[in-house]
Coordinates of C-alpha atoms in Angstrom, one line a residue:
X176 CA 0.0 0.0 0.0
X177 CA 3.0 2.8 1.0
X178 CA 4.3 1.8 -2.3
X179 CA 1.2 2.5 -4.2
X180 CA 0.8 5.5 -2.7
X181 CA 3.9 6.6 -3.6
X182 CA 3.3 6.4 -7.0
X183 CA 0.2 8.2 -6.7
X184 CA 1.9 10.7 -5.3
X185 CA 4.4 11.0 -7.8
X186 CA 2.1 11.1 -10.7
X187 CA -0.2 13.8 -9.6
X188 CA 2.8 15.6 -9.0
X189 CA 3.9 15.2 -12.6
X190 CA 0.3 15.7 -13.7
X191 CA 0.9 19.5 -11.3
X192 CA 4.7 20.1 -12.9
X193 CA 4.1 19.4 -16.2
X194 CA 0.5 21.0 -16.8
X195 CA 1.4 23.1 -19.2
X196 CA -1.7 23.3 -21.6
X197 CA -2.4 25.0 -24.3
X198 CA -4.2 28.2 -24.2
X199 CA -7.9 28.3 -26.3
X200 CA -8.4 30.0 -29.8
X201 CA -12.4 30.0 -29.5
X202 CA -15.1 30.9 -27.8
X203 CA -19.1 30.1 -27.2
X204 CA -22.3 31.7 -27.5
X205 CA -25.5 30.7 -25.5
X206 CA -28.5 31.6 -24.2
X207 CA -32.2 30.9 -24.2
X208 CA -35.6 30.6 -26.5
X209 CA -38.5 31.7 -25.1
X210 CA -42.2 32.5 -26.4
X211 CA -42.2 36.3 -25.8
X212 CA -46.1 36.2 -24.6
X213 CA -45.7 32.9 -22.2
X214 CA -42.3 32.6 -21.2
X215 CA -42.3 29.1 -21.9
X216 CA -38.9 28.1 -23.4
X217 CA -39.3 27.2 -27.0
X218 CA -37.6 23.7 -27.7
X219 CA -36.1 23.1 -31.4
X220 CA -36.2 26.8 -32.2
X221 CA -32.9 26.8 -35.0
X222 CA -30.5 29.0 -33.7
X223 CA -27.1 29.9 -36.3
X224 CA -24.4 32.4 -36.9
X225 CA -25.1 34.1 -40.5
X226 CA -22.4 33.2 -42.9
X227 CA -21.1 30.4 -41.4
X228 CA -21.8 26.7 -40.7
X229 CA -22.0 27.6 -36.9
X230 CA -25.7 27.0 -35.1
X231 CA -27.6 24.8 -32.8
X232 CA -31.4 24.0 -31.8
X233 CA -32.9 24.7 -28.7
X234 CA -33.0 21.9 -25.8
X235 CA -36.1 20.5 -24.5
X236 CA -36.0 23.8 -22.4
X237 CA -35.0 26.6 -25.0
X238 CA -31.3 26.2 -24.1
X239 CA -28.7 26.6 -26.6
X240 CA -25.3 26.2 -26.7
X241 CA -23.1 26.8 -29.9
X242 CA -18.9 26.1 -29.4
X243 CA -16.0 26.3 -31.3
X244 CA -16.8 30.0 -32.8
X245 CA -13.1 32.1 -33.7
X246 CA -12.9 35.3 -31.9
X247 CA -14.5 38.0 -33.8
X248 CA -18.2 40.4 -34.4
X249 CA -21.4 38.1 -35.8
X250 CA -24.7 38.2 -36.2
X251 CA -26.8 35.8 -34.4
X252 CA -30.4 34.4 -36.0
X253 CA -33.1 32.3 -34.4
X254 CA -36.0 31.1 -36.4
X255 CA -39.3 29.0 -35.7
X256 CA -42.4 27.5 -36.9
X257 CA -44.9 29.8 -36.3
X258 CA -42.7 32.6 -34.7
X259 CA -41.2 35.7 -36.1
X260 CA -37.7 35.4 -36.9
X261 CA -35.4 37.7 -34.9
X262 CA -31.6 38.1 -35.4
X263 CA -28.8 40.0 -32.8
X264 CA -26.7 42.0 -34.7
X265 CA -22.6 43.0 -33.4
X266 CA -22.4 40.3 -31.5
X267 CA -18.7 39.8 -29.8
X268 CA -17.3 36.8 -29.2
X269 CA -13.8 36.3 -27.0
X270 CA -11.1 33.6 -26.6
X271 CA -12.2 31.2 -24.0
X272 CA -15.5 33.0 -22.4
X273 CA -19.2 32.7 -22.9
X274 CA -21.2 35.7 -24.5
X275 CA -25.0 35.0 -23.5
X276 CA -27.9 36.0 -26.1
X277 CA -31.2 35.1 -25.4
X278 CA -34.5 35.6 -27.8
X279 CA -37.6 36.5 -27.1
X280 CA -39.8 35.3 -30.2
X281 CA -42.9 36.6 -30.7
X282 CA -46.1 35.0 -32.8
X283 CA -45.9 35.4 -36.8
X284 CA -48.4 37.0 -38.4
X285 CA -49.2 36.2 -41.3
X286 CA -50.5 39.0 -43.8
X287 CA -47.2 40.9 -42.1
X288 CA -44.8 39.0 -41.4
X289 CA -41.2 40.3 -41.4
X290 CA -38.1 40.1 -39.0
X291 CA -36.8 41.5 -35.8
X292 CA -33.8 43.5 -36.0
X293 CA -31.5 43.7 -32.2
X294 CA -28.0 44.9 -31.7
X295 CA -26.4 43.3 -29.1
X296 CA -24.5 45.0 -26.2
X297 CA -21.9 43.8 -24.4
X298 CA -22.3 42.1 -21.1
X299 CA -21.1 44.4 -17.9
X300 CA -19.9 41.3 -16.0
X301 CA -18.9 38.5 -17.7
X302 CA -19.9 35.3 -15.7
X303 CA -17.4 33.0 -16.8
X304 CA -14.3 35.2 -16.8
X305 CA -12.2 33.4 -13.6
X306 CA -9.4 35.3 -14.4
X307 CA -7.9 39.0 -14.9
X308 CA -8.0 39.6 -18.6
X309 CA -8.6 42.1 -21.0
X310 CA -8.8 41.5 -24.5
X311 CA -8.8 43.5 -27.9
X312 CA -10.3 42.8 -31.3
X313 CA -9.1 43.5 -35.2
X314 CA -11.4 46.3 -35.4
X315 CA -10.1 48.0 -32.4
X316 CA -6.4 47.2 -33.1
X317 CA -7.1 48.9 -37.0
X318 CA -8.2 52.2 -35.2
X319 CA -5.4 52.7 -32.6
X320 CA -2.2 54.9 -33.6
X321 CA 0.2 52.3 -32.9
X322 CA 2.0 50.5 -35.8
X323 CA 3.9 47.5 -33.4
X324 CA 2.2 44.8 -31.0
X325 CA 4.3 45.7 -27.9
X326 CA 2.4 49.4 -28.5
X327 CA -1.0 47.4 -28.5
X328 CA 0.1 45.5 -25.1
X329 CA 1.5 48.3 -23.3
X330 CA -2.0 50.1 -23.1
X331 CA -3.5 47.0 -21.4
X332 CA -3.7 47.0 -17.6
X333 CA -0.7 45.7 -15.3
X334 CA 1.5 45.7 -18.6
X335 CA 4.5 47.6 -19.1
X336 CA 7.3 47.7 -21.0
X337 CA 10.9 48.5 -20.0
X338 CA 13.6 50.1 -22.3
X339 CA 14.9 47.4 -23.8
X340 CA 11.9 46.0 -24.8
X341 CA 10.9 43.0 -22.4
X342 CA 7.1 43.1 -21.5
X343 CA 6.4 43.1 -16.7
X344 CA 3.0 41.7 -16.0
X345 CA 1.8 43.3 -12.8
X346 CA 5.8 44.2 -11.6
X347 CA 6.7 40.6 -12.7
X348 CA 9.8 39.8 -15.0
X349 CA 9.9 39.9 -18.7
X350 CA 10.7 36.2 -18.9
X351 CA 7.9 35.2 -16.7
X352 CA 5.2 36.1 -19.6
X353 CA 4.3 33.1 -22.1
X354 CA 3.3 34.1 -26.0
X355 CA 0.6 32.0 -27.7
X356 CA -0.3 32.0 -31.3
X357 CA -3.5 30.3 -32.8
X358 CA -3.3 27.8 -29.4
X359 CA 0.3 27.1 -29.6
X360 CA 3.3 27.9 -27.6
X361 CA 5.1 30.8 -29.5
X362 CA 7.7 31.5 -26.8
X363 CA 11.2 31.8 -27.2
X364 CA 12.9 29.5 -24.5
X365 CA 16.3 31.2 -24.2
X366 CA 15.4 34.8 -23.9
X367 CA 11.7 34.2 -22.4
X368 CA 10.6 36.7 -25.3
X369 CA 7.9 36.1 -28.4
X370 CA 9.6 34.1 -30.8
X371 CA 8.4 35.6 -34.2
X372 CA 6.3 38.8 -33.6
X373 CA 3.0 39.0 -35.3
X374 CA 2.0 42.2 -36.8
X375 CA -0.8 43.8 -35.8
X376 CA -2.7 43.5 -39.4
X377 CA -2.7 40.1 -38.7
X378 CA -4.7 39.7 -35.4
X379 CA -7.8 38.7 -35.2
X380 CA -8.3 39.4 -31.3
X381 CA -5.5 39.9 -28.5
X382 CA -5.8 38.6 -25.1
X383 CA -3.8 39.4 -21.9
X384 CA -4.5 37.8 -18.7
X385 CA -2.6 38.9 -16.1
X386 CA -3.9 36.7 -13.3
X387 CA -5.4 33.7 -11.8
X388 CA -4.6 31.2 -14.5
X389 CA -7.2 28.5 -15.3
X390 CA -5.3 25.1 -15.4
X391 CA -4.8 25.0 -19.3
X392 CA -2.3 27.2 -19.1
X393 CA 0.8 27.0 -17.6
X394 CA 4.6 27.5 -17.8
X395 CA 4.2 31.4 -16.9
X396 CA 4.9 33.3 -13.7
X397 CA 3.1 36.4 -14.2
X398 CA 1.1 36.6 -17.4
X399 CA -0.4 35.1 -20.8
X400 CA -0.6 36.9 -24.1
X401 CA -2.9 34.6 -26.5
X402 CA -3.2 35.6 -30.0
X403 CA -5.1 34.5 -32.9
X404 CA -5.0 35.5 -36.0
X405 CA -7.1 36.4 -39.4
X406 CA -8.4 34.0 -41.6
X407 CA -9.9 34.9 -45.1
X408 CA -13.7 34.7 -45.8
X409 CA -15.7 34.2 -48.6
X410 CA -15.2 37.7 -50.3
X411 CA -12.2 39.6 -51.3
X412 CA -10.6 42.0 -48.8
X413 CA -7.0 44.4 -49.2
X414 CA -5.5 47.1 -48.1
X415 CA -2.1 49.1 -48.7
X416 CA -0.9 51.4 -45.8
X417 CA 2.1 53.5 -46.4
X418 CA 3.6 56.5 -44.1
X419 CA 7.2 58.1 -43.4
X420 CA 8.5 61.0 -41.2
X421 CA 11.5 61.6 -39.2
X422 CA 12.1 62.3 -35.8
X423 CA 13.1 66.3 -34.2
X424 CA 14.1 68.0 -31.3
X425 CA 14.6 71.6 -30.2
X426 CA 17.7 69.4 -28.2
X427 CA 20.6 70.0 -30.7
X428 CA 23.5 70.1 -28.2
X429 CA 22.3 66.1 -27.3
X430 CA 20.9 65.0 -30.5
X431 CA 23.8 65.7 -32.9
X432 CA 22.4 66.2 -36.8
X433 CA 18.8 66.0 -35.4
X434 CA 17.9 69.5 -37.0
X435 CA 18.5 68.0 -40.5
X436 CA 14.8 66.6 -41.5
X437 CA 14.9 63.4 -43.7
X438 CA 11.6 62.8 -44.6
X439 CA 12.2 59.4 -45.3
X440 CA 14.2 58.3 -42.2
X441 CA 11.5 56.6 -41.4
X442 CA 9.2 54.8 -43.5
X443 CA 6.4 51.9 -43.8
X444 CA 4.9 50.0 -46.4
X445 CA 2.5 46.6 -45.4
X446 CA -0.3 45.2 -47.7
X447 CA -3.1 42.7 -46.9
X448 CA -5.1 40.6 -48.9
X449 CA -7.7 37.5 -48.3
X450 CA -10.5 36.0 -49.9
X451 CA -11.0 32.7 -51.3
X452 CA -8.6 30.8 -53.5
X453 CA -8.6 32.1 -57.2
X454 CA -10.1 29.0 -59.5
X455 CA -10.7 26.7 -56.8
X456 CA -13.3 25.8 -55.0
X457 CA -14.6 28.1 -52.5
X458 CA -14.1 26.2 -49.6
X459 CA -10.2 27.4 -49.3
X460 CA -9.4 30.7 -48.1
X461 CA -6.4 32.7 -47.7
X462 CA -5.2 35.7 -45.6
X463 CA -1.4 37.3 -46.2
X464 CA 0.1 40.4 -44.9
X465 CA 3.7 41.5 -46.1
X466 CA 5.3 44.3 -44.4
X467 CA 8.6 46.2 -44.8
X468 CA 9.9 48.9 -42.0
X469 CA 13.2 50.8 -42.2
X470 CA 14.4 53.6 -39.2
X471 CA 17.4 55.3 -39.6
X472 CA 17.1 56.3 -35.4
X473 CA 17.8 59.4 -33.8
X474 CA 21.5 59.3 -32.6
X475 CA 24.1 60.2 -35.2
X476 CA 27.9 59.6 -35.1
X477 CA 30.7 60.2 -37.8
X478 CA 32.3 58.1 -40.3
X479 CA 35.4 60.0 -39.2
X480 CA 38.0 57.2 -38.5
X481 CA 38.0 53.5 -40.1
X482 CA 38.4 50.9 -37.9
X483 CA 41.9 50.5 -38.7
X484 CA 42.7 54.5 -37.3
X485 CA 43.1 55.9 -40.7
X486 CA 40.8 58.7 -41.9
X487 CA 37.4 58.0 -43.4
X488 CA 34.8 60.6 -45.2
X489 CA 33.9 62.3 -41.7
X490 CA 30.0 61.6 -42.8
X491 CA 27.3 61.6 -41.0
X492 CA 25.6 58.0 -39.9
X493 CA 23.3 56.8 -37.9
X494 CA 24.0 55.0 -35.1
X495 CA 20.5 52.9 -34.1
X496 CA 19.2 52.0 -37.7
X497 CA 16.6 49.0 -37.5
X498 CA 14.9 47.8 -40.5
X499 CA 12.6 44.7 -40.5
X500 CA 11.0 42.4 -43.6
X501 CA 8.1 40.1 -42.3
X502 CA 5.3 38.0 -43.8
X503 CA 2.4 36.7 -42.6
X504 CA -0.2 33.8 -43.9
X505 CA -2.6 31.5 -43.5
X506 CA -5.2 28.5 -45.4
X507 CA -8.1 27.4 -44.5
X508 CA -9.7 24.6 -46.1
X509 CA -13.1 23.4 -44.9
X510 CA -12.8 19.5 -46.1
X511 CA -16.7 19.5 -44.5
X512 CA -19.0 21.5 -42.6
X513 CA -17.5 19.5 -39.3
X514 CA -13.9 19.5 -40.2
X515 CA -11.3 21.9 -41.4
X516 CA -7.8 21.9 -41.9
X517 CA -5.8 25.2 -41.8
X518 CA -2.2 25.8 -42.2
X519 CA -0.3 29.0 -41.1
X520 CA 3.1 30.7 -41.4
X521 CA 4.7 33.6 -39.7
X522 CA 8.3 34.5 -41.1
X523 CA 10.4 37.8 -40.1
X524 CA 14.4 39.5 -40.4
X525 CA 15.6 42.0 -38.7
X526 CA 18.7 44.1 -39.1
X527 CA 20.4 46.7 -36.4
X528 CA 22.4 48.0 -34.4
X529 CA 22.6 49.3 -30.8
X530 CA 23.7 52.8 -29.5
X531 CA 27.4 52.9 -27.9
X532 CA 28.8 56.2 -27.3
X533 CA 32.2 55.5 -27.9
X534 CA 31.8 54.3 -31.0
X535 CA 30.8 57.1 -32.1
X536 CA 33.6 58.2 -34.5
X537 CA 34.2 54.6 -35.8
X538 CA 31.1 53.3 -36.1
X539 CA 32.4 50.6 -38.4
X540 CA 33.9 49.0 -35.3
X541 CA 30.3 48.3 -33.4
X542 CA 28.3 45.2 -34.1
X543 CA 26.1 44.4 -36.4
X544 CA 22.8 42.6 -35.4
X545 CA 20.4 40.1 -37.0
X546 CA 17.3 38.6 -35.9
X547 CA 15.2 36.2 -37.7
X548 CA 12.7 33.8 -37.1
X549 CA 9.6 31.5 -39.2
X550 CA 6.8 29.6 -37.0
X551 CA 4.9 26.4 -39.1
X552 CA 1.5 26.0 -37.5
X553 CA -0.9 23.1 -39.0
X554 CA -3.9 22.2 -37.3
X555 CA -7.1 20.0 -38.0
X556 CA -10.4 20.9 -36.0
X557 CA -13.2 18.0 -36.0
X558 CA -17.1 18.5 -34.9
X559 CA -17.9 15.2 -33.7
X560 CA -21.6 16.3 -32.3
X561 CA -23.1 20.1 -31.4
X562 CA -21.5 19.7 -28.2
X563 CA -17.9 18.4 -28.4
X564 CA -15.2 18.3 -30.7
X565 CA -11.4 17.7 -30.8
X566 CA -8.5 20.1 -32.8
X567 CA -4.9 18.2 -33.9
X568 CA -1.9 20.7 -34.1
X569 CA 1.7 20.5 -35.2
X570 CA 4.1 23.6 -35.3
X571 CA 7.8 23.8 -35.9
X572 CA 9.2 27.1 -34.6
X573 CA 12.7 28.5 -35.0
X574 CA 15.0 31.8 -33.9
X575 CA 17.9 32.8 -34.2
X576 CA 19.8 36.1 -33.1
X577 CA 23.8 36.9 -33.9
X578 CA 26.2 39.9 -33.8
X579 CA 29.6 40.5 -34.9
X580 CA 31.5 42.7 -36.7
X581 CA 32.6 41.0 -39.5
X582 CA 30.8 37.8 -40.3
X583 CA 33.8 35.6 -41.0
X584 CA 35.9 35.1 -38.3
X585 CA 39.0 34.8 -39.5
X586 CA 38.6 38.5 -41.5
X587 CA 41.6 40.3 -40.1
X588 CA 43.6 43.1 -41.7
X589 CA 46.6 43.4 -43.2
X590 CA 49.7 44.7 -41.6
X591 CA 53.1 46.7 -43.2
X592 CA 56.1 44.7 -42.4
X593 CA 58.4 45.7 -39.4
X594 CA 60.2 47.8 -38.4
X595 CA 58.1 50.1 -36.3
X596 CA 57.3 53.2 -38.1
X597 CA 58.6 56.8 -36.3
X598 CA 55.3 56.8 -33.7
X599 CA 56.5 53.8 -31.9
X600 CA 53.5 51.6 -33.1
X601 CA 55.1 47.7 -33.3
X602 CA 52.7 46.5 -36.5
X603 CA 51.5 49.3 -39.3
X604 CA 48.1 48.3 -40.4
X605 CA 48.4 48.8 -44.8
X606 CA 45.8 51.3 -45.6
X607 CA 45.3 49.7 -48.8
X608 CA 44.1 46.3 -47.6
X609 CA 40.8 44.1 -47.2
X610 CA 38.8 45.9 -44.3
X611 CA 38.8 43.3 -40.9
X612 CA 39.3 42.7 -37.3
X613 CA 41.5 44.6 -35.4
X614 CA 44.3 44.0 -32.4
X615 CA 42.1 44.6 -29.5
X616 CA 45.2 46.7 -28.0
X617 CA 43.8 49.4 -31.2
X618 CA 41.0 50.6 -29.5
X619 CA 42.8 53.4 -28.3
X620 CA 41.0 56.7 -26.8
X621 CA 42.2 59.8 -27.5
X622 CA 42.6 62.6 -24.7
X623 CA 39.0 62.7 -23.5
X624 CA 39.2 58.9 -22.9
X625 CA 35.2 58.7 -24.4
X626 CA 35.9 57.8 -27.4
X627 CA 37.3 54.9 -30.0
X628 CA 39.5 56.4 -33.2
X629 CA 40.4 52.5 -34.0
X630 CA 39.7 48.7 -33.3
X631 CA 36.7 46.6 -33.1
X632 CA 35.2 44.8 -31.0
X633 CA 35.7 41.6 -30.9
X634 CA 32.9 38.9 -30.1
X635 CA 31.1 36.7 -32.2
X636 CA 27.7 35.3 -30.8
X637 CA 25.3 33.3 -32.4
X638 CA 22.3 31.1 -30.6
X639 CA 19.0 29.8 -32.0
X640 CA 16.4 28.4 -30.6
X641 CA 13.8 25.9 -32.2
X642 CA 11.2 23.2 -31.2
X643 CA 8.4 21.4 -32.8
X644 CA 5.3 20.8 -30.8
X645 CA 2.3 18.3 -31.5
X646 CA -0.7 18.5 -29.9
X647 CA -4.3 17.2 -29.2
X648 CA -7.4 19.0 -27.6
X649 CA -10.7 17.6 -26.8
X650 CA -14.1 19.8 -25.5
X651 CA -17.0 18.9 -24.9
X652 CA -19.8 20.8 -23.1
X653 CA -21.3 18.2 -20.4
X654 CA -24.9 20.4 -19.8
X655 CA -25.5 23.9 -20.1
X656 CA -23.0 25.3 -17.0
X657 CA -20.0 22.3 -17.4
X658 CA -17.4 21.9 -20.2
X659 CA -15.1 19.4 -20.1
X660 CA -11.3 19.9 -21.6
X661 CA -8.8 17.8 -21.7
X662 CA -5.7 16.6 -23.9
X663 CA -1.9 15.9 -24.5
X664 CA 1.0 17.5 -26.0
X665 CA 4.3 16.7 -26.9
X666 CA 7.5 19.4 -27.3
X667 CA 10.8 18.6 -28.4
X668 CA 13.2 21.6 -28.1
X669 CA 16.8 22.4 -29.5
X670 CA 18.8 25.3 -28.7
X671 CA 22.1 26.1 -30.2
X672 CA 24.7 28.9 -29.0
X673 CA 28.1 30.1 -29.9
X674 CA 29.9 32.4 -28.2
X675 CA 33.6 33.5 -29.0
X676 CA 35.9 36.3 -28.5
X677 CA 39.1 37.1 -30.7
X678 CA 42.4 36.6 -29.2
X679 CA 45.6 37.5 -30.7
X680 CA 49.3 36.4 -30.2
X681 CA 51.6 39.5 -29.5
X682 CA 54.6 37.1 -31.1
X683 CA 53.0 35.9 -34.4
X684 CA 50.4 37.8 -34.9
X685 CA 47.9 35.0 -35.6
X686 CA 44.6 35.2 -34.2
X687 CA 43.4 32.2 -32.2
X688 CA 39.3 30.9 -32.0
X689 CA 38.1 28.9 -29.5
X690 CA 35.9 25.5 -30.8
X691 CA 32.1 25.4 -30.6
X692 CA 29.8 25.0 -28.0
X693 CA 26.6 23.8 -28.4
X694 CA 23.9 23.1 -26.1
X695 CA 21.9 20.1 -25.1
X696 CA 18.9 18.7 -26.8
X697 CA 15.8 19.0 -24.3
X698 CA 12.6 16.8 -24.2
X699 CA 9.5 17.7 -22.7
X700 CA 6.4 15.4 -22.7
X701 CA 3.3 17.6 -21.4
X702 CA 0.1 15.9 -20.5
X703 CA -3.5 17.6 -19.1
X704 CA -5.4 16.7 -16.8
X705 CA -8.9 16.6 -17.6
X706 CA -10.7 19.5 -15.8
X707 CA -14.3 20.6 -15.2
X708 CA -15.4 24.5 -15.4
X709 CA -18.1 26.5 -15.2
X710 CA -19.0 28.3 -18.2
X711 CA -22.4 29.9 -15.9

């Protein structure tokens, strides 16, 4: 018996450890059917979301209950024998929560007839919310001035940002927040940061809870951002967005060359386009969203010394350019009514650099940074009955970051041969050779000791991160206030990282590089434990 109840014990501790579920890309309507004069609930009355395949009939009591709708605004109809149709108009439906519409149908006449016209609003208190969340939809994201999702999540409660960038839920730390897209695991494992950042053309609705977990999700600290993202309908939809500018400041004596306006220091252009598939069927749809942003920045240095301490053109550059290509898409293919297969990919590259004062007159001699990144996501979602059904996913996800100087290593300059010249200097660079790395002893400051005239630096760093992740979900709604959820998922993770610095020999003059280092494969198995909660 102690033996059995050890292992008990040790399995519903690895059912608690390892509960790391995936967070929900749907939500529900439901409500109630009722005979306007009697209040008598009106069983069978055919209840369905225009345009789509989405409905249900009334319970022996006038109950409905329709799952599995995406996030976005509908329009809800209910129709009856002998009643007058009525249909709820701007209906909003969330990730994970319950939005309640009930009808009250009234007797058709007949020489009249006709159809009653609502417009839903939205619900005070929200009766299945268990945690603290706020949430945002496509229509509301289109309308804000922000052009970048951290914008969009910085004006949500208990969310800032800190200068570098990482996200604090509620004074927590910027690796204790996981990223979700379309119900997977989109979170970079080394730096604790979203893997491949989705634009905000792209999202269909954004959710942040920031509090009391429910137990499908997991494997974060202080908060959950869960994303999912547009799909294309039956008719074609585009749009072209384009805008530049620059930055100024009455600051001259801090922000050198800031009083020269470059109209195009900073500029934007993104497209969009779904519909359905040109010459097939009409049952596959398509979204994509391309978008290409450049920024010069807003701190200047000059291109006054090379990195090898002769004289350059003394021009001005900028020293914080970022410029980012990304491109966003997704398929939908409805095989059936009850089943649909989708397929979605999320692809970015980013190029910059980072401010450093004393590089300021050699800016050649700073690093050079690249990030880049693509996320696979295919899933298969199957209505077995009105009330339950079960979704299949697979992703593969990969990032990867790097800076350096020079890309190759073993790019060093040329030097004169000896003797010393007349300054004292041991090795004369020649001014006519290949540009490359520099002694590290060359990054020499002149009298105000703020500032390198030479050298480079001389790391090389490289990591990546990638996993593939493959999933299963199964929901059913038990009665009118239970669901049920449960489900299993497997992650298998790789991470990668190089990191080297430059040495030199002061006898031979040969640079020396240390051998790779690579970290271990990892190999997580998740499992769920089947949970009950109340929708009512």
């Amino acid at each position: 018996m102690k033996i059995l109840a050890k292992l008990l014990t040790l399995v519903l501790l690895t059912f608690v450890f390892f509960n790391s579920l995936n967070a929900g890309i749907t939500g529900k309507i439901a409500g109630y059917v009722k005979d306007a004069e009697t209040g008598d609930g009106l069983p069978g009355a055919n209840v369905f979301i225009e345009g789509t395949s989405l409905g249900a009939a009334a319970d022996l009591e006038g109950h409905f209950i329709i799952l599995n709708i995406p996030p976005g605004i509908y329009t809800l109809k209910c129709s009856m024998m002998g009643y007058q149709s009525q249909k709820v108009e701007n209906i909003r439906v969330s990730i994970d929560l319950t939005t309640t519409i009930n009808f009250d149908l009234g007797t058709e006449v007949v020489d009249i007839g006709g159809e009653v016209t609502v417009v839903a609003e939205r619900e005070i208190i929200q009766p299945d919310m268990t945690s603290s969340l706020s949430a945002v939809g496509a229509e509301e994201i289109r309308n804000l001035p922000v052009q970048e999702i951290s914008d969009v999540l910085e004006m949500q409660a208990g969310l800032v940002a800190d200068p570098v960038g990482g996200l604090h839920v509620r004074g927590g730390r910027s690796g204790e927040v996981a990223f979700w897209i379309d119900g997977i695991a989109a979170t970079d494992v080394y730096s604790g940061n979203m893997g491949v950042e989705v634009e905000n053309a792209s999202i269909q609705e954004l959710q942040v809870v920031s509090g009391t977990f429910n137990a499908e999700y997991g494997q974060a600290m202080s908060g959950i951002i869960n994303i999912v993202t547009k799909e294309g309908g039956p008719e074609y939809h585009g749009e072209a967005r384009f805008f530049m500018g620059d930055y100024v400041s009455a600051n001259t004596d801090i922000f050198d060359h800031i009083g020269f306006i470059n109209p195009v220091s900073i500029y934007n252009m993104q497209g969009t386009l779904s519909g359905p598939v040109p010459f097939i069927s009409n049952k596959l749809n398509f979204f994509s969203m391309v978008r290409y942003f450049e920024n010069e920045g807003w701190f200047y240095g000059k291109n006054r010394y090379k990195p090898t301490g002769y004289l350059d053109s003394d021009d001005w550059v900028s020293l914080n350019p970022f410029r980012k290509i990304s491109t966003q898409g997704k398929l939908a293919y409805s095989i059936t009514p009850m089943m649909k297969l989708s397929y979605g990919l999320f692809w970015n590259d980013n190029k910059f650099r980072n401010f450093d004062h004393s590089f300021k007159y050699n800016p050649d001699g700073d690093y050079q940074r690249f990030e880049s990144g693509y996320t696979h996501i295919a899933s298969f979602n199957h209505v077995l009955s009105p009330k339950t059904f079960y979704e299949l996913k697979f992703t593969k996800f990969y990032t990867d970051y790097q800076q350096y100087v020079y890309e190759d290593p073993l790019q060093v300059v040329q030097y004169l041969p000896d003797p010393a010249d007349t300054s004292g200097n041991t090795f004369i660079i020649d001014p006519n050779g290949p540009e490359g790395y520099v002694h590290p002893d060359s990054l020499r400051d002149p009298v105000s000791y703020s500032f390198k005239h030479a050298g480079t630096k001389m790391d090389h760093f490289f990591r990546s991160t990638a996993y593939e992740i493959v999933k299963f979900d199964l929901v059913s709604q038990v009665n009118k206030a239970n669901q049920f959820k449960t489900g299993i998922e497997f992650r298998r993770h790789d991470l990668e990282l190089e990191w080297f610095t430059r040495k030199s020999s002061r006898l031979n003059r040969t640079y020396l590089t240390p051998p790779r280092l690579t970290m271990i494969i990892i190999i997580i198995i998740l499992w769920r434990l089947p949970g009950i909660s109340r929708t009512k």
